[in-house]
XYZ file of C-alpha atoms in Angstrom:
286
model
C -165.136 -281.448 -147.011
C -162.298 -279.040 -147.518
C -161.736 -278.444 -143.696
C -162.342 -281.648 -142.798
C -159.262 -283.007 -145.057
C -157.141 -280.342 -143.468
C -156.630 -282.074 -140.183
C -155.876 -284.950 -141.923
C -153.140 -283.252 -143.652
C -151.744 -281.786 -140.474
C -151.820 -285.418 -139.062
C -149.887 -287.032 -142.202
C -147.203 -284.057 -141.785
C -146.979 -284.754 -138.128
C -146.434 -288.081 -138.621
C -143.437 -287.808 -141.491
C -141.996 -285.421 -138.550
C -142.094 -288.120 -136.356
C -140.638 -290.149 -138.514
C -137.862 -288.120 -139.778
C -137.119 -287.543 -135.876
C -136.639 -291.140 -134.966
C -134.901 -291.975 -137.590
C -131.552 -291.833 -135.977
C -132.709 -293.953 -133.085
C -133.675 -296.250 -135.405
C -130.468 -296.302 -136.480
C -128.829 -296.846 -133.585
C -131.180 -299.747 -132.777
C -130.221 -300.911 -135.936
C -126.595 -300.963 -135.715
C -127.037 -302.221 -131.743
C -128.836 -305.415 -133.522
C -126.525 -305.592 -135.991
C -123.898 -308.841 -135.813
C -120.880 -308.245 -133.588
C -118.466 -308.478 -136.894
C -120.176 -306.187 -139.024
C -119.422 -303.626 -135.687
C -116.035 -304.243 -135.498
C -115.115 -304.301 -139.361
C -115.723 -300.876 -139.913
C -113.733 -299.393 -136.979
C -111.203 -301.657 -137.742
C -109.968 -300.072 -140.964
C -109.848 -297.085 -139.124
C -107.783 -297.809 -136.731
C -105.301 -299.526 -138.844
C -105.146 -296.568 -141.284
C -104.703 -294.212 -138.259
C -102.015 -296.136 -136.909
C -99.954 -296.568 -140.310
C -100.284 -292.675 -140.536
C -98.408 -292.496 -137.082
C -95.934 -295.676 -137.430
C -94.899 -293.202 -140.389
C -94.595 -290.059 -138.509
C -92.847 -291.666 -135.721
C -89.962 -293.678 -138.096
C -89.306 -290.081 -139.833
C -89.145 -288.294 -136.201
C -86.661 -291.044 -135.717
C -84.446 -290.748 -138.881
C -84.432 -287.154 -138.351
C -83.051 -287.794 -135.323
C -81.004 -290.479 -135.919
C -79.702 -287.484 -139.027
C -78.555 -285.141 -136.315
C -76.499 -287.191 -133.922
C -74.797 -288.453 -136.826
C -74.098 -284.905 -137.981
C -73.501 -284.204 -134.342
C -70.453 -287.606 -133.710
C -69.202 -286.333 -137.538
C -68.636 -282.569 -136.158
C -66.939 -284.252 -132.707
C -64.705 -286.632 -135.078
C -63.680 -284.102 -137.627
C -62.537 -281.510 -134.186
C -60.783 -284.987 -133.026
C -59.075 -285.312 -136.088
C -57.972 -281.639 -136.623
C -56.642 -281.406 -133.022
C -54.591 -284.709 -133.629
C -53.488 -282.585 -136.769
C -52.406 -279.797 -134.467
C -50.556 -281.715 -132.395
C -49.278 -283.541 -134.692
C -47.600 -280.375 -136.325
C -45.338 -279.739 -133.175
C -41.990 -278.065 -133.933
C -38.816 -280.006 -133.715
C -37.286 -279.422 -130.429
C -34.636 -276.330 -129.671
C -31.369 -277.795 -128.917
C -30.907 -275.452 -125.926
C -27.599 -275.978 -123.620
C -26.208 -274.109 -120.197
C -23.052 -275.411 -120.928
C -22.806 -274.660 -124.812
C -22.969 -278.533 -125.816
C -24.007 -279.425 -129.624
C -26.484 -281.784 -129.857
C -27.274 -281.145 -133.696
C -25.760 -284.514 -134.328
C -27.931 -286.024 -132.031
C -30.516 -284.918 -133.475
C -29.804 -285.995 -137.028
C -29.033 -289.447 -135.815
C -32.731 -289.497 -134.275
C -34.122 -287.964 -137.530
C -32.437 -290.217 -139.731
C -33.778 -293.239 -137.512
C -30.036 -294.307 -136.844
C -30.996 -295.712 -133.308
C -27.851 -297.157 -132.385
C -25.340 -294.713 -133.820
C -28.238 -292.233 -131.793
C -27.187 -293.830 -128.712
C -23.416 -293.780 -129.261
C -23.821 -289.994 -128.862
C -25.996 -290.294 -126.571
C -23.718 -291.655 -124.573
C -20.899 -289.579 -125.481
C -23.339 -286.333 -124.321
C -23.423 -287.430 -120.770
C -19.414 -287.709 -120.539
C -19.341 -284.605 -122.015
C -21.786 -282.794 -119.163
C -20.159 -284.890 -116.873
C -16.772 -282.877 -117.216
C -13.364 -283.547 -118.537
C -12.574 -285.992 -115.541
C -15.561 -287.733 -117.593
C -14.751 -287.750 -121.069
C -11.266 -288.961 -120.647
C -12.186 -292.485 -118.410
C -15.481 -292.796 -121.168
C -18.082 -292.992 -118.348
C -20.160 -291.328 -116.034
C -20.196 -291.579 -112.031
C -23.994 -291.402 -110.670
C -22.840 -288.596 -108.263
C -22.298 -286.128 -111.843
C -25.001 -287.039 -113.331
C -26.774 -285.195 -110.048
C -25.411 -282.339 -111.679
C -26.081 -282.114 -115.185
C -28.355 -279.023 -115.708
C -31.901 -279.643 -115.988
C -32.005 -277.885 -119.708
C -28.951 -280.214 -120.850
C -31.246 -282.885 -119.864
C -34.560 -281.430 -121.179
C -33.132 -280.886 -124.266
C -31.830 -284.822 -124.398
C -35.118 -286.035 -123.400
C -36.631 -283.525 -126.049
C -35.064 -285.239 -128.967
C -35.237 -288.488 -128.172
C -39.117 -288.275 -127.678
C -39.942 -286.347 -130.244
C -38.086 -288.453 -132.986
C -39.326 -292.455 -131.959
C -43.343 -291.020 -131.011
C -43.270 -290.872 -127.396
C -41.840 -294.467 -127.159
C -38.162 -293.782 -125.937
C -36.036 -291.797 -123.614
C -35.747 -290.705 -119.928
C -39.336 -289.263 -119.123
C -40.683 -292.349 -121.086
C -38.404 -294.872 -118.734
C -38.836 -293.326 -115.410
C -42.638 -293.798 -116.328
C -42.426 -297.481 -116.523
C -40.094 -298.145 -113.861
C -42.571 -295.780 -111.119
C -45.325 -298.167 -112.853
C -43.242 -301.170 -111.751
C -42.843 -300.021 -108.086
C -39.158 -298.954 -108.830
C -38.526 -302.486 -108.897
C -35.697 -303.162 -111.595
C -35.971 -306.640 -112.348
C -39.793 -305.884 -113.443
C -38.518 -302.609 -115.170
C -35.671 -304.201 -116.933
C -38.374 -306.901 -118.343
C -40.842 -304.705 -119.147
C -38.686 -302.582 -121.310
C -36.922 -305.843 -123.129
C -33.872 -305.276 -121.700
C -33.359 -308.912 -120.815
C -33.033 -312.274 -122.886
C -35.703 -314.483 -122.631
C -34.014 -317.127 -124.837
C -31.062 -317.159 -121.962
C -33.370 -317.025 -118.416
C -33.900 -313.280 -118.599
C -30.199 -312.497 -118.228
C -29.412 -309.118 -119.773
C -28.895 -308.705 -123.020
C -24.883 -308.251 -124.858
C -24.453 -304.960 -125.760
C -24.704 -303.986 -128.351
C -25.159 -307.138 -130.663
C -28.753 -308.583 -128.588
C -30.147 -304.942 -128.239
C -32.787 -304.049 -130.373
C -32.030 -300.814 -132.629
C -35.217 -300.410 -134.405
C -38.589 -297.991 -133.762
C -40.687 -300.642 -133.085
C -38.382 -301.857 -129.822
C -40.399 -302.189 -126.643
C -41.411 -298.824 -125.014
C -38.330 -297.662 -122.861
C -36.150 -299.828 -124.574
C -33.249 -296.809 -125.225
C -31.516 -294.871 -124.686
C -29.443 -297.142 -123.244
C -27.434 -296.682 -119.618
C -25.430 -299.705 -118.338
C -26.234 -301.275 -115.197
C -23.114 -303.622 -114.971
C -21.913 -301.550 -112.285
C -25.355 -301.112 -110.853
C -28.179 -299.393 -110.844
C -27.041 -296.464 -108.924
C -26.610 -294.349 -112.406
C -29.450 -295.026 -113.885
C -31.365 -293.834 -110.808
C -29.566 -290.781 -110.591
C -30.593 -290.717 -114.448
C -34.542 -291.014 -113.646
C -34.861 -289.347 -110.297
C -33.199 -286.379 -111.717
C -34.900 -283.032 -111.571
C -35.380 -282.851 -115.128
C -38.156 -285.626 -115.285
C -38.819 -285.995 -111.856
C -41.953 -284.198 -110.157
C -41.050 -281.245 -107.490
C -40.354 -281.907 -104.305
C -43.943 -281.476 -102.128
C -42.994 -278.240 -99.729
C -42.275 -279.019 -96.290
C -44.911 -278.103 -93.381
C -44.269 -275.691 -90.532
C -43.769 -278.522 -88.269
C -41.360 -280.016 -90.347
C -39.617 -276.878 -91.030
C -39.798 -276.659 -86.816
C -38.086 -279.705 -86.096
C -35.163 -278.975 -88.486
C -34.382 -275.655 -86.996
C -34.506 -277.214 -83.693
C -32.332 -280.224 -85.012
C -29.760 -277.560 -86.010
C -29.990 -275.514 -82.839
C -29.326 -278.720 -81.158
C -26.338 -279.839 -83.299
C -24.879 -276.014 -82.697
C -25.192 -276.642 -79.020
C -23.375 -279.427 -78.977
C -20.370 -278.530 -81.361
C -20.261 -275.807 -78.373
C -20.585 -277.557 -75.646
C -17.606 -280.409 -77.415
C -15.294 -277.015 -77.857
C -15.450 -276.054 -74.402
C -14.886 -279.665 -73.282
C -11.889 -279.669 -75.084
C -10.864 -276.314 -73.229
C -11.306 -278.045 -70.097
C -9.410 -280.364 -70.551
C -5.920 -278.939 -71.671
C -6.308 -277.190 -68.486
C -4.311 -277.872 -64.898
C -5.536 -278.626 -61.749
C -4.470 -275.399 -58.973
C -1.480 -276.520 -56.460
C -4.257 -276.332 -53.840
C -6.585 -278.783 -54.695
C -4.060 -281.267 -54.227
């Protein structure tokens, strides 16, 4: 009886292995014939949890970010700010001169924001580089203003720049008027030199001029033009603001030593013309 039980007993083990083996295909079946919501429910909260976990590492990657170009466009402005410190720490100008002129009072006049009184010296300056012919008739021929050394002129320029921010003197005015083609009646208007109350005629001096910082750009110093514009040219074409001439090619430099050979040979052959003819025929070719 005792053996025959034990092949029963081998059987019932068998059986619970069986069992135990299928169980997780019966699983499987189970959750195959299970309803399509209960399948998606569970993966469902998964996912969402998932993806909140990476919404939230992606909007920190993006703050940190966003962190270190600000940092980044603070470091820029603050370099911006300390250069425009820099320059804005430039020393007053050196009142240099190749002819010995003062121009201290010129400078006080600019310092002091005295515009117009600025300009009266101004204008007294020029007669002064201009020579004594100059100074005694008050004004200034466009053929000496040619001449005025560049570091007289510099120096003007210099001051006047330096004291109204960039907005008035030479350099500033020859700007604007090679803006405006060299075209003076554009030039004149764009630096308010005309009346627009009286059909752009130009303005009285000095009662209609405007003698305050905030002028147009290239409003002063001022240079009359009554006479015409042929000093004031001289004024902004000078070499003191104007660029350097471009040097001249080897044709170029060709063609002029050929023009002056050319002009040599005939201020010879002229001289011996004139010989010729002072000259007398011989008695016989009569």
């Amino acid at each position: 009886a005792r053996e025959a039980r034990r092949p029963h007993r081998t059987m019932a083990s068998v059986t619970a292995t069986n069992v135990l083996c299928r169980a997780p295909v019966a699983g499987k079946r189970a959750a195959r014939a299970a309803p399509a919501s209960a399948r998606v429910a569970a993966p469902a909260r998964t996912t969402s949890s998932v993806s909140l976990k990476g919404s939230k590492g992606a909007f920190e990657g993006v703050a940190m970010r966003a962190d270190r170009r600000g940092s980044a466009l603070r470091a820029i402005t603050d370099t911006k700010e300390a250069a425009a410190d820099v320059e804005e720490e430039k020393p007053e100008p050196t009142l240099e001169s190749d002819l010995g002129v003062d121009y201290s009072k010129l400078r006080d006049l600019l310092k002091a924001g005295e515009w117009e009184e600025a300009d009266n010296e101004h204008r007294r300056l020029l007669t002064v580089l201009g020579g004594e012919d100059s100074e005694e008739r008050g004004w200034v021929y466009f053929t000496e203003a040619r001449q005025f050394p560049v570091t007289d002129m510099k120096t003007i320029d210099n001051l006047w720049t330096f004291y109204s921010d960039n907005r008035f003197g030479f350099s500033v005015q020859r700007k604007i008027w090679v803006g405006q083609r060299r075209q003076w009646a554009k030039f004149f208007k764009q630096i308010d030199w005309l009346n627009d109350e009286k059909n752009d005629a130009y303005r009285k001096w000095p009662e209609e001029f405007i003698w305050k910082k905030e002028a147009a750009k290239g409003h002063m110093p001022l240079t009359s033009a009554l006479r015409g514009t042929q000093l004031l040219e001289a004024l902004l074409e000078h070499p003191a603001f104007a660029p350097p001439a471009k040097p001249k090619s080897a044709a170029e430099q060709a063609a002029e030593q050929l023009g002056g050979v050319q002009k040599q040979a005939e201020q010879a052959l002229g001289n011996a013309m004139k010989g010729l003819k002072g000259l007398k025929k011989p008695s016989w070719m009569k």
